CSV table of C-alpha atoms in Angstrom, one decimal:
chain,number,residue,atom,x,y,z
N,1207,UNK,CA,-0.6,46.7,78.3
N,1208,UNK,CA,1.0,49.2,80.9
N,1209,UNK,CA,4.3,50.6,81.7
N,1210,UNK,CA,6.0,53.8,82.7
N,1211,UNK,CA,8.0,56.1,80.7
N,1212,UNK,CA,10.7,58.1,82.2
N,1213,UNK,CA,13.7,59.9,80.9
N,1214,UNK,CA,17.1,62.1,81.6
N,1215,UNK,CA,18.0,60.7,84.7
N,1216,UNK,CA,21.7,61.6,84.2
N,1217,UNK,CA,22.8,59.9,87.2
N,1218,UNK,CA,26.0,61.6,88.5
N,1219,UNK,CA,25.2,65.1,87.3
N,1220,UNK,CA,27.9,67.4,89.5
N,1221,UNK,CA,25.8,70.1,90.6
N,1222,UNK,CA,28.8,72.0,90.7
N,1223,UNK,CA,27.6,75.2,91.5
N,1224,UNK,CA,25.4,74.2,94.5
N,1225,UNK,CA,28.4,74.0,96.6
N,1226,UNK,CA,27.5,71.7,99.6
N,1227,UNK,CA,24.2,71.3,97.9
N,1228,UNK,CA,25.5,69.0,95.4
N,1229,UNK,CA,25.7,65.6,96.7
N,1230,UNK,CA,21.9,66.1,98.2
N,1231,UNK,CA,20.8,66.3,94.3
N,1232,UNK,CA,22.5,63.6,93.1
N,1233,UNK,CA,21.0,61.5,95.9
N,1234,UNK,CA,17.9,62.7,95.2
N,1235,UNK,CA,18.4,61.5,91.5
N,1236,UNK,CA,18.7,57.9,93.1
N,1237,UNK,CA,15.8,58.5,95.2
N,1238,UNK,CA,13.9,58.9,92.0
N,1239,UNK,CA,15.1,55.5,90.6
N,1240,UNK,CA,13.3,54.0,93.3
N,1241,UNK,CA,10.2,56.2,93.5
N,1242,UNK,CA,9.7,55.2,90.0
N,1243,UNK,CA,10.2,51.7,91.0
N,1244,UNK,CA,7.4,51.8,93.7
N,1245,UNK,CA,4.9,53.9,91.0
N,1246,UNK,CA,5.4,50.9,88.6
N,1247,UNK,CA,4.5,48.2,91.1
N,1248,UNK,CA,1.5,50.0,92.8
N,1249,UNK,CA,0.2,50.6,89.6
N,1250,UNK,CA,1.1,46.9,88.0
N,1251,UNK,CA,3.2,48.5,85.5
N,1252,UNK,CA,5.7,45.4,84.7
N,1253,UNK,CA,8.0,47.3,82.3
N,1254,UNK,CA,9.9,50.9,82.6
N,1255,UNK,CA,10.9,52.6,79.3
N,1256,UNK,CA,14.3,54.7,80.1
N,1257,UNK,CA,14.2,57.1,77.0
N,1258,UNK,CA,17.9,58.0,77.1
N,1259,UNK,CA,20.4,59.6,79.5
N,1260,UNK,CA,20.8,57.3,82.2
N,1261,UNK,CA,23.6,58.5,83.0
N,1262,UNK,CA,25.0,61.9,83.1
N,1263,UNK,CA,28.1,61.6,81.1
N,1264,UNK,CA,30.0,58.7,78.7
N,1265,UNK,CA,32.6,58.3,81.5
N,1266,UNK,CA,31.1,57.8,84.6
N,1267,UNK,CA,33.0,55.8,87.8
N,1268,UNK,CA,32.1,52.4,88.5
N,1269,UNK,CA,30.1,53.5,91.7
N,1270,UNK,CA,28.2,55.7,89.5
N,1271,UNK,CA,27.2,53.0,86.9
N,1272,UNK,CA,26.3,50.5,89.3
N,1273,UNK,CA,24.2,52.6,91.8
N,1274,UNK,CA,20.8,53.0,89.7
N,1275,UNK,CA,21.4,49.6,88.8
N,1276,UNK,CA,21.4,48.3,92.3
N,1277,UNK,CA,17.9,50.5,92.8
N,1278,UNK,CA,16.6,48.7,90.3
N,1279,UNK,CA,17.6,45.5,91.5
N,1280,UNK,CA,15.1,45.7,94.5
N,1281,UNK,CA,12.1,45.7,92.0
N,1282,UNK,CA,12.2,42.4,91.1
N,1283,UNK,CA,8.3,42.5,89.7
N,1284,UNK,CA,9.7,45.1,87.1
N,1285,UNK,CA,11.7,45.0,84.2
N,1286,UNK,CA,13.8,48.2,83.2
N,1287,UNK,CA,14.7,49.1,79.7
N,1288,UNK,CA,17.3,51.3,79.1
N,1289,UNK,CA,18.4,53.1,76.3
N,1290,UNK,CA,21.3,55.2,75.5
N,1291,UNK,CA,20.9,58.9,74.9
N,1292,UNK,CA,23.4,62.0,73.7
N,1293,UNK,CA,25.0,62.2,77.2
N,1294,UNK,CA,25.7,58.7,77.7
N,1295,UNK,CA,25.8,57.4,74.0
N,1296,UNK,CA,26.9,54.1,73.4
N,1297,UNK,CA,30.2,53.2,71.9
N,1298,UNK,CA,33.0,51.3,71.8
N,1299,UNK,CA,34.7,51.0,75.7
N,1300,UNK,CA,31.7,53.3,76.4
N,1301,UNK,CA,29.4,53.1,79.6
N,1302,UNK,CA,27.3,50.5,78.3
N,1303,UNK,CA,29.9,48.2,77.7
N,1304,UNK,CA,31.6,48.8,80.9
N,1305,UNK,CA,28.1,48.4,82.6
N,1306,UNK,CA,27.3,45.0,80.9
N,1307,UNK,CA,30.8,44.0,81.8
N,1308,UNK,CA,30.1,44.7,85.3
N,1309,UNK,CA,27.1,42.1,85.6
N,1310,UNK,CA,23.3,43.1,85.5
N,1311,UNK,CA,20.5,41.5,87.1
N,1312,UNK,CA,17.8,39.8,85.1
N,1313,UNK,CA,15.4,42.5,85.4
N,1314,UNK,CA,17.8,45.2,83.8
N,1315,UNK,CA,17.4,45.3,79.5
N,1316,UNK,CA,19.7,47.5,77.9
N,1317,UNK,CA,18.8,48.4,74.1
N,1318,UNK,CA,21.9,48.8,72.3
N,1319,UNK,CA,21.0,48.1,69.0
N,1320,UNK,CA,17.9,48.8,67.2
N,1321,UNK,CA,15.9,45.3,66.7
N,1322,UNK,CA,12.3,45.0,68.5
N,1323,UNK,CA,12.0,43.5,71.7
N,1324,UNK,CA,9.0,41.7,73.1
N,1325,UNK,CA,7.6,43.3,76.1
N,1326,UNK,CA,5.6,40.1,77.4
N,1327,UNK,CA,3.3,38.3,74.8
N,1328,UNK,CA,1.5,42.0,73.9
N,1329,UNK,CA,3.8,44.3,72.6
N,1330,UNK,CA,7.0,45.3,71.1
N,1331,UNK,CA,9.6,48.0,72.0
N,1332,UNK,CA,11.5,49.6,68.9
N,1333,UNK,CA,14.6,51.2,70.3
N,1334,UNK,CA,16.6,53.9,68.4
N,1335,UNK,CA,19.7,54.1,70.7
N,1336,UNK,CA,22.0,56.9,70.1
N,1337,UNK,CA,25.9,56.0,69.3
N,1338,UNK,CA,27.0,59.3,69.3
N,1339,UNK,CA,26.4,62.6,71.0
N,1340,UNK,CA,25.3,64.2,68.1
N,1341,UNK,CA,23.7,62.4,65.2
N,1342,UNK,CA,22.8,63.9,61.6
N,1343,UNK,CA,20.2,61.2,60.9
N,1344,UNK,CA,16.9,60.5,62.2
N,1345,UNK,CA,17.4,57.1,63.8
N,1346,UNK,CA,13.6,56.2,64.3
N,1347,UNK,CA,13.2,56.6,60.3
N,1348,UNK,CA,14.1,52.7,60.3
N,1349,UNK,CA,11.2,52.0,62.2
N,1350,UNK,CA,8.6,52.7,59.6
N,1351,UNK,CA,9.9,49.4,58.0
N,1352,UNK,CA,10.2,47.2,61.1
N,1353,UNK,CA,8.1,44.7,61.3
N,1354,UNK,CA,6.1,43.1,64.3
N,1355,UNK,CA,3.9,40.4,65.2
N,1356,UNK,CA,0.4,40.8,63.9
N,1357,UNK,CA,-1.8,42.7,66.7
N,1358,UNK,CA,1.4,43.6,68.6
N,1359,UNK,CA,1.6,46.8,70.7
N,1360,UNK,CA,4.2,49.0,68.8
N,1361,UNK,CA,6.1,51.4,71.2
N,1362,UNK,CA,9.1,53.5,70.0
N,1363,UNK,CA,11.8,54.2,72.7
N,1364,UNK,CA,14.1,57.4,71.3
N,1365,UNK,CA,15.7,60.0,72.5
N,1366,UNK,CA,16.8,63.2,70.5
N,1367,UNK,CA,14.6,66.6,70.0
N,1368,UNK,CA,11.6,67.2,67.9
N,1369,UNK,CA,12.0,70.7,67.6
N,1370,UNK,CA,13.5,73.6,69.3
N,1371,UNK,CA,10.9,74.3,71.2
N,1372,UNK,CA,11.5,78.1,71.3
N,1373,UNK,CA,12.7,78.6,74.9
N,1374,UNK,CA,16.0,79.9,76.2
N,1375,UNK,CA,16.5,76.7,78.2
N,1376,UNK,CA,15.6,74.3,75.8
N,1377,UNK,CA,16.9,70.7,76.6
N,1378,UNK,CA,16.5,69.9,73.0
N,1379,UNK,CA,20.1,68.5,71.2
N,1380,UNK,CA,19.3,70.2,67.4
N,1381,UNK,CA,21.5,67.8,65.7
N,1382,UNK,CA,19.6,64.5,67.1
N,1383,UNK,CA,16.2,65.4,65.0
N,1384,UNK,CA,13.4,63.4,65.8
N,1385,UNK,CA,10.0,63.4,62.9
N,1386,UNK,CA,7.7,64.8,65.2
N,1387,UNK,CA,4.9,62.3,62.8
N,1388,UNK,CA,6.8,59.5,63.4
N,1389,UNK,CA,4.2,57.8,65.6
N,1390,UNK,CA,2.0,57.7,62.5
N,1391,UNK,CA,4.2,56.8,59.9
N,1392,UNK,CA,5.8,54.0,61.9
N,1393,UNK,CA,2.2,52.7,63.1
N,1394,UNK,CA,3.2,53.3,66.6
N,1395,UNK,CA,0.8,53.2,69.4
N,1396,UNK,CA,3.2,55.3,71.4
N,1397,UNK,CA,6.2,56.8,70.7
N,1398,UNK,CA,8.4,57.3,74.5
N,1399,UNK,CA,10.8,60.4,73.8
N,1400,UNK,CA,13.3,61.8,76.0
N,1401,UNK,CA,15.9,64.7,75.7
N,1402,UNK,CA,13.8,67.8,76.8
N,1403,UNK,CA,13.8,68.1,80.6
N,1404,UNK,CA,9.9,69.1,80.7
N,1405,UNK,CA,7.1,66.9,80.4
N,1406,UNK,CA,5.5,67.6,77.1
N,1407,UNK,CA,2.9,65.8,74.7
N,1408,UNK,CA,3.6,66.3,71.1
N,1409,UNK,CA,0.8,64.1,69.6
N,1410,UNK,CA,-1.8,61.9,70.6
N,1411,UNK,CA,0.7,58.9,70.7
N,1412,UNK,CA,3.9,61.2,71.2
N,1413,UNK,CA,5.2,62.1,74.8
N,1414,UNK,CA,8.5,63.3,76.4
N,1415,UNK,CA,8.6,62.1,80.1
N,1416,UNK,CA,10.5,65.2,81.4
N,1417,UNK,CA,13.2,64.3,84.2
N,1418,UNK,CA,11.8,62.4,87.4
N,1419,UNK,CA,14.4,65.3,88.9
N,1420,UNK,CA,15.1,69.0,87.8
N,1421,UNK,CA,18.4,70.2,87.8
N,1422,UNK,CA,17.6,73.7,87.2
N,1423,UNK,CA,14.7,76.4,87.0
N,1424,UNK,CA,12.4,76.8,84.1
N,1425,UNK,CA,12.5,73.2,83.6
N,1426,UNK,CA,9.6,71.9,85.3
N,1427,UNK,CA,8.9,72.3,89.1
N,1428,UNK,CA,8.9,68.4,90.2
N,1429,UNK,CA,9.9,65.5,88.7
N,1430,UNK,CA,7.7,63.2,86.8
N,1431,UNK,CA,7.0,60.0,85.1
N,1432,UNK,CA,4.4,58.9,82.7
N,1433,UNK,CA,2.3,55.8,83.6
N,1434,UNK,CA,1.1,54.7,80.2
N,1435,UNK,CA,-1.9,52.3,79.4
N,1436,UNK,CA,-2.8,50.9,76.2
N,1437,UNK,CA,-5.5,48.7,75.7
N,1438,UNK,CA,-4.8,47.1,72.7
N,1439,UNK,CA,-2.9,47.9,69.4
N,1440,UNK,CA,-4.4,50.5,67.7
N,1441,UNK,CA,-6.6,52.0,70.7
N,1442,UNK,CA,-5.1,55.6,72.1
N,1443,UNK,CA,-3.0,55.5,75.0
N,1444,UNK,CA,-3.8,57.0,78.5
N,1445,UNK,CA,-1.0,59.0,79.7
N,1446,UNK,CA,-1.0,59.9,83.3
N,1447,UNK,CA,2.0,62.2,84.9
N,1448,UNK,CA,3.3,61.1,88.1
N,1449,UNK,CA,5.0,62.6,90.5
N,1450,UNK,CA,8.3,61.5,91.8
N,1451,UNK,CA,10.9,64.3,92.1
N,1452,UNK,CA,12.4,64.9,95.6
N,1453,UNK,CA,12.6,68.7,95.4
N,1454,UNK,CA,10.2,71.4,93.6
N,1455,UNK,CA,11.9,74.3,91.8
N,1456,UNK,CA,10.2,77.5,91.5
N,1457,UNK,CA,11.0,81.2,90.5
N,1458,UNK,CA,9.0,84.2,91.4
N,1459,UNK,CA,9.8,88.0,90.3
N,1460,UNK,CA,8.4,90.8,91.7
N,1461,UNK,CA,8.4,94.7,92.0
N,1462,UNK,CA,8.9,95.8,95.8
N,1463,UNK,CA,7.6,99.4,96.8
N,1464,UNK,CA,7.5,98.3,100.6
N,1465,UNK,CA,7.9,95.1,102.7
N,1466,UNK,CA,4.4,95.1,104.1
N,1467,UNK,CA,3.4,92.6,101.2
N,1468,UNK,CA,5.9,90.2,102.1
N,1469,UNK,CA,4.5,88.1,104.9
N,1470,UNK,CA,1.6,87.2,102.4
N,1471,UNK,CA,3.9,86.4,99.6
N,1472,UNK,CA,5.4,84.1,102.1
N,1473,UNK,CA,2.6,82.6,102.9
N,1474,UNK,CA,1.4,81.7,99.3
N,1475,UNK,CA,5.1,80.3,98.6
N,1476,UNK,CA,4.6,78.1,101.5
N,1477,UNK,CA,0.9,76.5,101.0
N,1478,UNK,CA,2.3,76.0,96.9
N,1479,UNK,CA,5.6,74.2,98.3
N,1480,UNK,CA,4.7,71.8,101.0
N,1481,UNK,CA,7.4,71.2,102.4
N,1482,UNK,CA,9.2,74.3,102.0
N,1483,UNK,CA,12.1,72.9,103.0
N,1484,UNK,CA,12.4,71.1,99.5
N,1485,UNK,CA,12.2,74.2,97.8
N,1486,UNK,CA,14.8,75.4,95.3
N,1487,UNK,CA,13.9,79.2,95.0
N,1488,UNK,CA,14.7,81.6,92.6
N,1489,UNK,CA,13.4,85.2,93.0
N,1490,UNK,CA,13.8,88.3,91.3
N,1491,UNK,CA,13.2,91.4,93.2
N,1492,UNK,CA,13.2,95.0,91.8
N,1493,UNK,CA,12.2,98.3,93.2
N,1494,UNK,CA,12.9,101.4,95.3
N,1495,UNK,CA,12.8,100.8,99.2
N,1496,UNK,CA,13.5,103.4,102.0
N,1497,UNK,CA,16.9,102.0,104.2
N,1498,UNK,CA,14.5,100.5,107.0
N,1499,UNK,CA,12.6,98.6,104.4
N,1500,UNK,CA,15.7,97.2,102.7
N,1501,UNK,CA,16.8,96.3,106.3
N,1502,UNK,CA,13.1,94.1,106.6
N,1503,UNK,CA,13.9,92.5,103.2
N,1504,UNK,CA,17.6,91.3,104.1
N,1505,UNK,CA,16.0,89.8,107.2
N,1506,UNK,CA,12.8,88.3,105.6
N,1507,UNK,CA,15.6,87.0,102.7
N,1508,UNK,CA,17.9,85.4,105.6
N,1509,UNK,CA,14.6,83.4,107.2
N,1510,UNK,CA,13.5,82.4,104.0
N,1511,UNK,CA,16.8,80.9,103.1
N,1512,UNK,CA,16.9,79.0,106.1
N,1513,UNK,CA,13.7,77.9,105.5
N,1514,UNK,CA,14.2,76.7,101.9
N,1515,UNK,CA,16.8,74.0,100.6
N,1516,UNK,CA,18.3,76.3,98.3
N,1517,UNK,CA,17.8,80.5,97.5
N,1518,UNK,CA,19.0,82.3,94.7
N,1519,UNK,CA,17.6,86.1,95.1
N,1520,UNK,CA,18.7,88.5,92.4
N,1521,UNK,CA,17.9,92.0,93.6
N,1522,UNK,CA,18.2,95.3,91.9
N,1523,UNK,CA,17.0,97.5,94.2
N,1524,UNK,CA,17.2,101.8,94.5
N,1525,UNK,CA,17.4,102.8,98.0
N,1526,UNK,CA,15.1,105.9,98.6
N,1527,UNK,CA,15.4,107.1,101.9
N,1528,UNK,CA,12.4,108.5,103.4
N,1529,UNK,CA,12.0,111.4,106.2
N,1530,UNK,CA,12.0,108.7,109.1
N,1531,UNK,CA,15.6,107.3,107.8
N,1532,UNK,CA,17.0,110.7,107.9
N,1533,UNK,CA,15.8,111.5,111.1
N,1534,UNK,CA,17.2,108.5,112.8
N,1535,UNK,CA,20.7,109.3,111.4
N,1536,UNK,CA,21.2,112.7,112.5
N,1537,UNK,CA,18.9,115.6,113.7
N,1538,UNK,CA,21.0,118.7,112.5
N,1539,UNK,CA,24.9,117.3,112.4
N,1540,UNK,CA,27.1,116.7,110.0
N,1541,UNK,CA,25.9,113.5,109.4
N,1542,UNK,CA,22.1,114.5,108.2
N,1543,UNK,CA,24.2,116.8,105.7
N,1544,UNK,CA,26.1,114.1,104.4
N,1545,UNK,CA,23.1,112.0,103.9
N,1546,UNK,CA,21.3,114.9,102.3
N,1547,UNK,CA,23.8,114.9,99.7
N,1548,UNK,CA,24.0,111.2,99.4
N,1549,UNK,CA,20.2,111.2,98.5
N,1550,UNK,CA,20.4,113.8,96.2
N,1551,UNK,CA,23.2,112.1,94.4
N,1552,UNK,CA,21.5,108.8,94.5
N,1553,UNK,CA,18.3,110.4,92.9
N,1554,UNK,CA,20.0,112.7,90.6
N,1555,UNK,CA,19.3,111.5,86.9
N,1556,UNK,CA,21.8,113.3,85.5
N,1557,UNK,CA,24.8,110.9,86.8
N,1558,UNK,CA,25.6,107.3,85.8
N,1559,UNK,CA,24.2,104.7,87.2
N,1560,UNK,CA,27.3,103.4,89.0
N,1561,UNK,CA,27.5,106.6,90.4
N,1562,UNK,CA,24.1,106.6,91.5
N,1563,UNK,CA,24.7,103.1,93.1
N,1564,UNK,CA,27.5,104.2,94.8
N,1565,UNK,CA,25.8,107.0,96.4
N,1566,UNK,CA,23.0,104.7,97.5
N,1567,UNK,CA,25.6,102.1,99.2
N,1568,UNK,CA,27.4,105.0,101.2
N,1569,UNK,CA,24.0,106.3,102.3
N,1570,UNK,CA,23.1,102.8,103.5
N,1571,UNK,CA,26.4,102.3,105.3
N,1572,UNK,CA,26.0,105.5,107.1
N,1573,UNK,CA,22.4,104.8,108.1
N,1574,UNK,CA,23.5,101.2,109.5
N,1575,UNK,CA,26.5,102.7,111.4
N,1576,UNK,CA,24.5,105.5,113.0
N,1577,UNK,CA,21.7,103.2,114.0
N,1578,UNK,CA,24.0,100.6,115.2
């Protein structure tokens, strides 16, 4: 038995904070559906299991509902199995009833009830669809007592959290708890989970697929799907993460004393993320620079912003004018004396941070005006 395990597509996510880049991010999520289809066809996987959150909300427009379905329609050799998650829970009048009413191609299967469904002649999928955003029960518990044909490969399909994972950007919903030992208790050959946006193995037979197209930093660098192979019932699964996303998300933080290292840092960045035009980059830069070095940094950031898809740069830098900075302002005139005074204030530990920052800003403005 071979299939693709994926989850957390969240089609229709607005990406409001990215402004005019939002539409590209939304389109990339639909491109990921096609990438998953190509992966399934290339690897001879006749089924794709989507472990919840196909849509970002429970009230998408009809166009948003249809968009991923139309991508799936084009892969007639693949059957797509869709499970409601916490973002698109199954409820009366909700997205799944609306989707069914719009009509589905023969190769798309909705799992809206917990009854087992045959995957060909060798396997059974045991779904646990969410019917509300926050479920207090472990909906996978009934898998323990669900009977399947003798010798059939048992595959659980669920959406929820086995743990809080202990990270600030944890994507799990604490209300939708899943027993991390469910695969063993329910005699599952594989438990396909969704909800956490990072590919992660929980146990020998339990995996989170992660998202096929990330939506934030500290999630995963590039979107993935899992190619799963199970030789027979009882045999351990072979799980291979495969990249299917368009954009790469990366964070870099460093302290800067001068700008001599920027070229080397940029070269490493470009080599690690090729093409850099698909990079969503977050930089956190701290340190203290001369005025001329700060200008060099601003020019470097401007060029980098033009190179990557999106740049978010958080700067926490002190201005420390050196002798060359002051010489460029004025040799002995009033501007030089003002600059010396501002330099002293910017370095005075007795002043508050806001006052020192004001002095630094004024010194930078003076330098730019004098050297224009």
